[in-house]
PDB file of C-alpha atoms in Angstrom:
ATOM      1  CA  MET A   1     -90.123-113.699  53.895  1.00 48.00           C
ATOM      2  CA  ASN A   2     -88.144-115.945  51.521  1.00 53.00           C
ATOM      3  CA  VAL A   3     -89.869-114.402  48.493  1.00 49.00           C
ATOM      4  CA  SER A   4     -89.002-110.889  49.673  1.00 50.00           C
ATOM      5  CA  ARG A   5     -85.362-111.842  50.215  1.00 53.00           C
ATOM      6  CA  ILE A   6     -85.182-113.373  46.738  1.00 47.00           C
ATOM      7  CA  ALA A   7     -86.644-110.222  45.202  1.00 46.00           C
ATOM      8  CA  LEU A   8     -84.168-108.023  47.091  1.00 45.00           C
ATOM      9  CA  ALA A   9     -81.204-110.184  46.082  1.00 45.00           C
ATOM     10  CA  THR A  10     -82.338-110.190  42.463  1.00 45.00           C
ATOM     11  CA  GLY A  11     -82.605-106.400  42.439  1.00 45.00           C
ATOM     12  CA  ILE A  12     -79.089-106.033  43.871  1.00 44.00           C
ATOM     13  CA  ALA A  13     -77.717-108.456  41.293  1.00 43.00           C
ATOM     14  CA  ALA A  14     -79.396-106.504  38.501  1.00 41.00           C
ATOM     15  CA  SER A  15     -77.882-103.246  39.730  1.00 42.00           C
ATOM     16  CA  SER A  16     -74.436-104.847  39.902  1.00 41.00           C
ATOM     17  CA  VAL A  17     -74.687-106.092  36.328  1.00 39.00           C
ATOM     18  CA  LEU A  18     -75.710-102.625  35.140  1.00 39.00           C
ATOM     19  CA  LEU A  19     -72.842-100.938  36.959  1.00 40.00           C
ATOM     20  CA  LEU A  20     -70.289-103.378  35.581  1.00 39.00           C
ATOM     21  CA  SER A  21     -71.580-103.097  32.028  1.00 38.00           C
ATOM     22  CA  GLY A  22     -71.480 -99.289  32.207  1.00 41.00           C
ATOM     23  CA  THR A  23     -67.866 -99.008  33.350  1.00 41.00           C
ATOM     24  CA  ALA A  24     -66.273-101.866  31.438  1.00 43.00           C
ATOM     25  CA  PHE A  25     -65.434 -99.677  28.448  1.00 53.00           C
ATOM     26  CA  ALA A  26     -65.232 -96.256  30.076  1.00 77.00           C
ATOM     27  CA  HIS A  27     -61.561 -95.449  29.450  1.00 90.00           C
ATOM     28  CA  VAL A  28     -60.321 -92.551  27.350  1.00 96.00           C
ATOM     29  CA  SER A  29     -58.529 -94.255  24.456  1.00 96.00           C
ATOM     30  CA  VAL A  30     -56.745 -93.469  21.192  1.00 96.00           C
ATOM     31  CA  GLN A  31     -57.504 -95.372  17.999  1.00 93.00           C
ATOM     32  CA  PRO A  32     -55.836 -95.008  14.589  1.00 93.00           C
ATOM     33  CA  GLN A  33     -57.846 -94.604  11.399  1.00 85.00           C
ATOM     34  CA  GLY A  34     -56.104 -97.347   9.428  1.00 82.00           C
ATOM     35  CA  GLU A  35     -52.435 -97.957  10.231  1.00 85.00           C
ATOM     36  CA  ALA A  36     -50.118 -96.007  12.491  1.00 93.00           C
ATOM     37  CA  ALA A  37     -46.807 -97.069  11.003  1.00 95.00           C
ATOM     38  CA  LYS A  38     -43.377 -96.151  12.318  1.00 95.00           C
ATOM     39  CA  GLY A  39     -41.818 -93.273  10.386  1.00 93.00           C
ATOM     40  CA  GLY A  40     -45.121 -92.290   8.801  1.00 94.00           C
ATOM     41  CA  TYR A  41     -48.134 -90.066   9.408  1.00 95.00           C
ATOM     42  CA  ALA A  42     -51.492 -91.111  10.837  1.00 96.00           C
ATOM     43  CA  THR A  43     -54.898 -89.751  11.789  1.00 97.00           C
ATOM     44  CA  VAL A  44     -56.054 -90.871  15.212  1.00 97.00           C
ATOM     45  CA  ASN A  45     -59.209 -90.408  17.280  1.00 97.00           C
ATOM     46  CA  PHE A  46     -59.234 -89.782  21.009  1.00 98.00           C
ATOM     47  CA  LYS A  47     -62.435 -91.484  22.168  1.00 97.00           C
ATOM     48  CA  VAL A  48     -63.881 -89.904  25.322  1.00 98.00           C
ATOM     49  CA  PRO A  49     -66.830 -91.649  27.010  1.00 97.00           C
ATOM     50  CA  ASN A  50     -68.758 -90.010  29.845  1.00 97.00           C
ATOM     51  CA  GLU A  51     -68.427 -92.082  33.038  1.00 93.00           C
ATOM     52  CA  ARG A  52     -70.813 -90.077  35.210  1.00 95.00           C
ATOM     53  CA  ASP A  53     -74.603 -90.181  35.507  1.00 95.00           C
ATOM     54  CA  ASN A  54     -74.909 -86.702  37.016  1.00 96.00           C
ATOM     55  CA  ALA A  55     -72.290 -84.649  35.130  1.00 98.00           C
ATOM     56  CA  SER A  56     -71.130 -83.883  31.590  1.00 98.00           C
ATOM     57  CA  THR A  57     -67.622 -83.772  30.145  1.00 98.00           C
ATOM     58  CA  VAL A  58     -66.664 -80.248  29.097  1.00 98.00           C
ATOM     59  CA  LYS A  59     -62.904 -80.426  28.575  1.00 98.00           C
ATOM     60  CA  LEU A  60     -60.187 -82.806  27.347  1.00 98.00           C
ATOM     61  CA  GLU A  61     -56.447 -82.180  27.606  1.00 98.00           C
ATOM     62  CA  VAL A  62     -54.079 -84.497  25.748  1.00 98.00           C
ATOM     63  CA  ASN A  63     -50.366 -84.313  26.507  1.00 97.00           C
ATOM     64  CA  LEU A  64     -48.084 -85.516  23.732  1.00 96.00           C
ATOM     65  CA  PRO A  65     -45.014 -87.610  24.587  1.00 92.00           C
ATOM     66  CA  THR A  66     -41.939 -85.430  25.075  1.00 86.00           C
ATOM     67  CA  GLU A  67     -39.510 -88.318  24.576  1.00 89.00           C
ATOM     68  CA  HIS A  68     -40.793 -88.672  20.985  1.00 91.00           C
ATOM     69  CA  PRO A  69     -41.770 -85.152  19.831  1.00 91.00           C
ATOM     70  CA  LEU A  70     -43.938 -84.910  16.716  1.00 93.00           C
ATOM     71  CA  SER A  71     -43.186 -82.206  14.168  1.00 89.00           C
ATOM     72  CA  SER A  72     -46.729 -82.181  12.741  1.00 92.00           C
ATOM     73  CA  VAL A  73     -49.872 -82.162  14.910  1.00 96.00           C
ATOM     74  CA  MET A  74     -53.119 -80.887  13.369  1.00 97.00           C
ATOM     75  CA  PRO A  75     -56.546 -81.129  15.039  1.00 97.00           C
ATOM     76  CA  GLN A  76     -59.690 -81.613  13.002  1.00 97.00           C
ATOM     77  CA  PRO A  77     -62.478 -79.167  13.945  1.00 96.00           C
ATOM     78  CA  VAL A  78     -65.166 -80.686  16.169  1.00 98.00           C
ATOM     79  CA  PRO A  79     -68.535 -78.858  16.152  1.00 97.00           C
ATOM     80  CA  GLY A  80     -69.359 -77.359  19.537  1.00 98.00           C
ATOM     81  CA  TRP A  81     -65.759 -77.506  20.775  1.00 98.00           C
ATOM     82  CA  LYS A  82     -62.881 -75.034  20.586  1.00 98.00           C
ATOM     83  CA  VAL A  83     -59.335 -76.347  20.366  1.00 98.00           C
ATOM     84  CA  GLU A  84     -56.053 -74.908  21.636  1.00 98.00           C
ATOM     85  CA  VAL A  85     -52.638 -76.199  20.527  1.00 97.00           C
ATOM     86  CA  THR A  86     -49.709 -75.601  22.889  1.00 97.00           C
ATOM     87  CA  LYS A  87     -46.108 -75.746  21.650  1.00 94.00           C
ATOM     88  CA  SER A  88     -42.876 -76.109  23.618  1.00 93.00           C
ATOM     89  CA  LYS A  89     -39.195 -75.635  22.839  1.00 92.00           C
ATOM     90  CA  LEU A  90     -37.310 -78.830  22.077  1.00 87.00           C
ATOM     91  CA  ALA A  91     -34.195 -79.727  24.029  1.00 80.00           C
ATOM     92  CA  LYS A  92     -32.892 -81.352  20.842  1.00 80.00           C
ATOM     93  CA  PRO A  93     -34.050 -79.937  17.459  1.00 78.00           C
ATOM     94  CA  LEU A  94     -35.616 -82.296  14.916  1.00 76.00           C
ATOM     95  CA  GLN A  95     -34.569 -82.653  11.300  1.00 75.00           C
ATOM     96  CA  VAL A  96     -37.648 -83.044   9.063  1.00 71.00           C
ATOM     97  CA  HIS A  97     -37.428 -82.899   5.271  1.00 69.00           C
ATOM     98  CA  GLY A  98     -34.122 -81.062   5.538  1.00 74.00           C
ATOM     99  CA  LYS A  99     -35.510 -78.443   7.914  1.00 78.00           C
ATOM    100  CA  GLN A 100     -34.628 -77.941  11.564  1.00 79.00           C
ATOM    101  CA  ILE A 101     -37.607 -77.971  13.931  1.00 80.00           C
ATOM    102  CA  THR A 102     -36.944 -76.246  17.264  1.00 83.00           C
ATOM    103  CA  GLU A 103     -40.403 -76.535  18.824  1.00 89.00           C
ATOM    104  CA  ALA A 104     -43.210 -79.077  18.772  1.00 90.00           C
ATOM    105  CA  VAL A 105     -46.772 -79.465  20.026  1.00 94.00           C
ATOM    106  CA  SER A 106     -46.769 -80.601  23.658  1.00 95.00           C
ATOM    107  CA  LYS A 107     -50.497 -80.397  24.438  1.00 97.00           C
ATOM    108  CA  VAL A 108     -53.857 -80.187  22.679  1.00 98.00           C
ATOM    109  CA  THR A 109     -56.916 -78.990  24.634  1.00 98.00           C
ATOM    110  CA  TRP A 110     -60.552 -79.235  23.582  1.00 98.00           C
ATOM    111  CA  THR A 111     -63.051 -77.116  25.560  1.00 98.00           C
ATOM    112  CA  ALA A 112     -66.828 -77.241  25.224  1.00 98.00           C
ATOM    113  CA  ASP A 113     -68.175 -74.294  23.244  1.00 98.00           C
ATOM    114  CA  GLY A 114     -71.897 -74.910  22.910  1.00 96.00           C
ATOM    115  CA  SER A 115     -71.622 -78.674  23.255  1.00 96.00           C
ATOM    116  CA  LYS A 116     -70.690 -81.282  25.889  1.00 97.00           C
ATOM    117  CA  ILE A 117     -70.530 -85.036  26.402  1.00 98.00           C
ATOM    118  CA  GLY A 118     -73.595 -86.003  28.413  1.00 97.00           C
ATOM    119  CA  PRO A 119     -74.243 -89.153  30.480  1.00 96.00           C
ATOM    120  CA  GLY A 120     -74.369 -92.251  28.305  1.00 95.00           C
ATOM    121  CA  GLN A 121     -72.560 -90.487  25.433  1.00 97.00           C
ATOM    122  CA  PHE A 122     -69.071 -90.322  23.952  1.00 97.00           C
ATOM    123  CA  GLN A 123     -67.189 -87.983  21.621  1.00 98.00           C
ATOM    124  CA  GLN A 124     -64.209 -88.483  19.314  1.00 98.00           C
ATOM    125  CA  PHE A 125     -61.495 -85.864  18.836  1.00 98.00           C
ATOM    126  CA  PRO A 126     -59.382 -86.416  15.673  1.00 98.00           C
ATOM    127  CA  LEU A 127     -55.708 -85.484  15.305  1.00 97.00           C
ATOM    128  CA  SER A 128     -53.317 -85.834  12.395  1.00 97.00           C
ATOM    129  CA  LEU A 129     -49.899 -86.880  13.725  1.00 96.00           C
ATOM    130  CA  GLY A 130     -46.419 -87.248  12.284  1.00 91.00           C
ATOM    131  CA  LYS A 131     -43.735 -88.008  11.722  1.00 91.00           C
ATOM    132  CA  LEU A 132     -44.197 -91.055  13.972  1.00 95.00           C
ATOM    133  CA  PRO A 133     -40.984 -92.305  15.625  1.00 93.00           C
ATOM    134  CA  GLU A 134     -39.106 -95.206  14.099  1.00 93.00           C
ATOM    135  CA  ASP A 135     -37.488 -96.320  17.373  1.00 92.00           C
ATOM    136  CA  ALA A 136     -40.638 -96.934  19.432  1.00 94.00           C
ATOM    137  CA  ASP A 137     -43.406 -99.539  19.451  1.00 94.00           C
ATOM    138  CA  GLN A 138     -45.993 -97.271  21.032  1.00 95.00           C
ATOM    139  CA  LEU A 139     -46.772 -93.714  22.086  1.00 96.00           C
ATOM    140  CA  VAL A 140     -48.353 -92.876  25.451  1.00 96.00           C
ATOM    141  CA  PHE A 141     -50.660 -89.858  25.639  1.00 97.00           C
ATOM    142  CA  LYS A 142     -51.557 -88.709  29.150  1.00 97.00           C
ATOM    143  CA  ALA A 143     -55.014 -87.144  29.240  1.00 98.00           C
ATOM    144  CA  LEU A 144     -57.172 -85.140  31.661  1.00 98.00           C
ATOM    145  CA  GLN A 145     -60.959 -85.276  31.457  1.00 98.00           C
ATOM    146  CA  THR A 146     -62.912 -82.465  33.147  1.00 98.00           C
ATOM    147  CA  TYR A 147     -66.608 -82.541  34.078  1.00 98.00           C
ATOM    148  CA  ASP A 148     -68.960 -79.604  34.563  1.00 98.00           C
ATOM    149  CA  ASN A 149     -69.042 -80.306  38.322  1.00 97.00           C
ATOM    150  CA  LYS A 150     -65.296 -79.459  38.397  1.00 97.00           C
ATOM    151  CA  GLU A 151     -64.217 -83.112  38.767  1.00 97.00           C
ATOM    152  CA  VAL A 152     -61.012 -83.973  36.890  1.00 98.00           C
ATOM    153  CA  VAL A 153     -60.148 -87.571  35.934  1.00 97.00           C
ATOM    154  CA  ARG A 154     -56.437 -88.052  35.224  1.00 97.00           C
ATOM    155  CA  TRP A 155     -55.851 -90.756  32.616  1.00 97.00           C
ATOM    156  CA  ILE A 156     -52.090 -90.852  33.167  1.00 97.00           C
ATOM    157  CA  GLU A 157     -51.171 -94.284  34.534  1.00 95.00           C
ATOM    158  CA  GLU A 158     -48.886 -96.357  32.311  1.00 91.00           C
ATOM    159  CA  ALA A 159     -49.496-100.088  32.149  1.00 85.00           C
ATOM    160  CA  LYS A 160     -46.625-102.326  33.215  1.00 85.00           C
ATOM    161  CA  GLU A 161     -45.841-105.591  31.496  1.00 81.00           C
ATOM    162  CA  GLY A 162     -47.254-108.551  33.389  1.00 82.00           C
ATOM    163  CA  ALA A 163     -49.304-106.356  35.730  1.00 82.00           C
ATOM    164  CA  ALA A 164     -53.041-105.743  35.845  1.00 87.00           C
ATOM    165  CA  GLU A 165     -54.445-102.768  33.968  1.00 86.00           C
ATOM    166  CA  PRO A 166     -54.222 -99.617  36.105  1.00 90.00           C
ATOM    167  CA  GLU A 167     -57.388 -97.940  37.332  1.00 92.00           C
ATOM    168  CA  SER A 168     -56.877 -94.846  35.143  1.00 93.00           C
ATOM    169  CA  PRO A 169     -54.755 -95.989  32.175  1.00 95.00           C
ATOM    170  CA  ALA A 170     -53.257 -93.465  29.787  1.00 96.00           C
ATOM    171  CA  PRO A 171     -54.275 -93.778  26.107  1.00 96.00           C
ATOM    172  CA  VAL A 172     -51.687 -95.802  24.161  1.00 95.00           C
ATOM    173  CA  LEU A 173     -51.143 -95.736  20.391  1.00 96.00           C
ATOM    174  CA  LYS A 174     -49.553 -98.936  19.087  1.00 95.00           C
ATOM    175  CA  LEU A 175     -47.158 -98.451  16.171  1.00 95.00           C
ATOM    176  CA  SER A 176     -46.883-101.008  13.377  1.00 93.00           C
ATOM    177  CA  ALA A 177     -43.810-101.847  11.306  1.00 92.00           C
ATOM    178  CA  ALA A 178     -42.549 -99.186   8.894  1.00 86.00           C
ATOM    179  CA  THR A 179     -44.289 -99.256   5.509  1.00 74.00           C
ATOM    180  CA  GLY A 180     -41.717 -97.451   3.376  1.00 65.00           C
ATOM    181  CA  ASP A 181     -44.318 -94.758   2.714  1.00 58.00           C
ATOM    182  CA  GLU A 182     -44.250 -91.744   5.050  1.00 58.00           C
ATOM    183  CA  HIS A 183     -47.981 -91.218   4.605  1.00 54.00           C
ATOM    184  CA  GLY A 184     -48.817 -94.798   5.500  1.00 51.00           C
ATOM    185  CA  GLY A 185     -50.450 -95.711   2.197  1.00 43.00           C
ATOM    186  CA  GLY A 186     -47.742 -97.801   0.575  1.00 38.00           C
ATOM    187  CA  ALA A 187     -48.103-100.882   2.725  1.00 38.00           C
ATOM    188  CA  LYS A 188     -51.758-101.495   1.915  1.00 41.00           C
ATOM    189  CA  ASP A 189     -51.206-101.024  -1.803  1.00 41.00           C
ATOM    190  CA  ALA A 190     -48.219-103.345  -1.751  1.00 37.00           C
ATOM    191  CA  SER A 191     -50.034-106.007   0.251  1.00 39.00           C
ATOM    192  CA  ALA A 192     -52.833-106.023  -2.304  1.00 40.00           C
ATOM    193  CA  LYS A 193     -50.258-106.813  -5.010  1.00 38.00           C
ATOM    194  CA  ASP A 194     -47.931-109.322  -3.350  1.00 43.00           C
ATOM    195  CA  GLY A 195     -50.243-110.730  -0.634  1.00 43.00           C
ATOM    196  CA  LYS A 196     -47.627-110.479   2.103  1.00 42.00           C
ATOM    197  CA  ASN A 197     -49.879-108.558   4.497  1.00 44.00           C
ATOM    198  CA  ALA A 198     -53.243-109.789   3.252  1.00 43.00           C
ATOM    199  CA  GLY A 199     -54.373-110.801   6.718  1.00 45.00           C
ATOM    200  CA  HIS A 200     -53.826-107.406   8.338  1.00 44.00           C
ATOM    201  CA  ASP A 201     -57.134-105.812   7.314  1.00 47.00           C
ATOM    202  CA  GLU A 202     -59.031-108.946   8.342  1.00 48.00           C
ATOM    203  CA  ASP A 203     -57.352-108.907  11.745  1.00 48.00           C
ATOM    204  CA  THR A 204     -58.286-105.250  12.173  1.00 45.00           C
ATOM    205  CA  LYS A 205     -61.903-105.946  11.201  1.00 48.00           C
ATOM    206  CA  SER A 206     -61.956-108.901  13.578  1.00 46.00           C
ATOM    207  CA  GLU A 207     -60.702-106.750  16.468  1.00 48.00           C
ATOM    208  CA  GLU A 208     -63.277-104.049  15.713  1.00 50.00           C
ATOM    209  CA  ALA A 209     -66.045-106.658  15.535  1.00 49.00           C
ATOM    210  CA  SER A 210     -64.873-108.134  18.823  1.00 47.00           C
ATOM    211  CA  ASP A 211     -64.931-104.717  20.523  1.00 51.00           C
ATOM    212  CA  SER A 212     -68.397-104.010  19.146  1.00 49.00           C
ATOM    213  CA  SER A 213     -69.646-107.443  20.233  1.00 50.00           C
ATOM    214  CA  SER A 214     -68.264-106.980  23.749  1.00 49.00           C
ATOM    215  CA  ASP A 215     -69.879-103.564  24.061  1.00 54.00           C
ATOM    216  CA  THR A 216     -73.234-104.914  22.831  1.00 53.00           C
ATOM    217  CA  THR A 217     -73.047-107.869  25.213  1.00 51.00           C
ATOM    218  CA  ALA A 218     -72.386-105.563  28.165  1.00 52.00           C
ATOM    219  CA  ARG A 219     -75.386-103.404  27.282  1.00 59.00           C
ATOM    220  CA  ILE A 220     -77.651-106.462  26.869  1.00 57.00           C
ATOM    221  CA  LEU A 221     -76.541-107.808  30.243  1.00 55.00           C
ATOM    222  CA  GLY A 222     -77.348-104.467  31.833  1.00 57.00           C
ATOM    223  CA  ILE A 223     -80.851-104.400  30.323  1.00 60.00           C
ATOM    224  CA  VAL A 224     -81.520-108.033  31.268  1.00 51.00           C
ATOM    225  CA  GLY A 225     -80.348-107.287  34.808  1.00 58.00           C
ATOM    226  CA  ILE A 226     -82.804-104.397  35.111  1.00 59.00           C
ATOM    227  CA  LEU A 227     -85.718-106.485  33.800  1.00 58.00           C
ATOM    228  CA  VAL A 228     -84.914-109.355  36.138  1.00 51.00           C
ATOM    229  CA  GLY A 229     -84.680-106.963  39.090  1.00 58.00           C
ATOM    230  CA  VAL A 230     -88.029-105.344  38.271  1.00 51.00           C
ATOM    231  CA  ALA A 231     -89.669-108.752  37.854  1.00 56.00           C
ATOM    232  CA  GLY A 232     -88.276-109.879  41.211  1.00 57.00           C
ATOM    233  CA  VAL A 233     -89.591-106.810  43.022  1.00 49.00           C
ATOM    234  CA  ALA A 234     -93.031-107.168  41.393  1.00 54.00           C
ATOM    235  CA  PHE A 235     -93.164-110.827  42.341  1.00 53.00           C
ATOM    236  CA  GLY A 236     -92.302-109.962  45.954  1.00 55.00           C
ATOM    237  CA  VAL A 237     -95.054-107.322  46.115  1.00 47.00           C
ATOM    238  CA  LEU A 238     -97.675-109.721  44.694  1.00 52.00           C
ATOM    239  CA  ALA A 239     -96.658-112.425  47.140  1.00 53.00           C
ATOM    240  CA  GLY A 240     -97.024-109.997  50.041  1.00 55.00           C
ATOM    241  CA  ARG A 241    -100.523-109.003  48.910  1.00 55.00           C
ATOM    242  CA  ARG A 242    -101.599-112.631  48.658  1.00 54.00           C
ATOM    243  CA  ARG A 243    -100.454-113.265  52.239  1.00 54.00           C
ATOM    244  CA  THR A 244    -102.345-110.215  53.466  1.00 53.00           C
ATOM    245  CA  SER A 245    -105.506-111.431  51.712  1.00 49.00           C
TER     246      SER A 245
END
């Protein structure tokens, strides 16, 4: 009886570890390729993982912040997906390079067209953005993720300082200090010459390595949990047979 209870408990523990490792990094997020400096331009990736075991992601809608409209938004083609860019009239026109901009992109939608994001997979959707605001430290992009079973996950909750992370956080793009180069290339070149920002690239690499390490650890824990659970069940079955004999 004790052996059977141990096997059952071990199996439950293994399942719990697997569930936790699978959802720990399952948020839709936005990540810059290089720096996203205030007043400049940047290419970012919206990373969309599939959270479900029995459905595939077939649509992503990204709403751009209306309080900081961007005059230039260009999607990069993604094979197997069609993209639609929606523009809206601005309450207050923008002045960009001496020109008045009266409308800006308010939403970008990717819809599966021969492809989809299956269970255990993720997809990245690149956008070129600019001119990034100079009076903000971050941009919040509210996103909707649609599955082929008609389920819609709304990644629209904004994190509050000092509070726990919301259940469905909106993707947030952190903006770094202005570089003096609208295209974001001047700062890196300058740092290579004068050494003022020499540690930035190392910090970025460290953060990426940390994220990768955390993801790998979670996957290893999940696999170990499964193996331990299987071993526990097998041990319980063998013990039962011995008693019967």
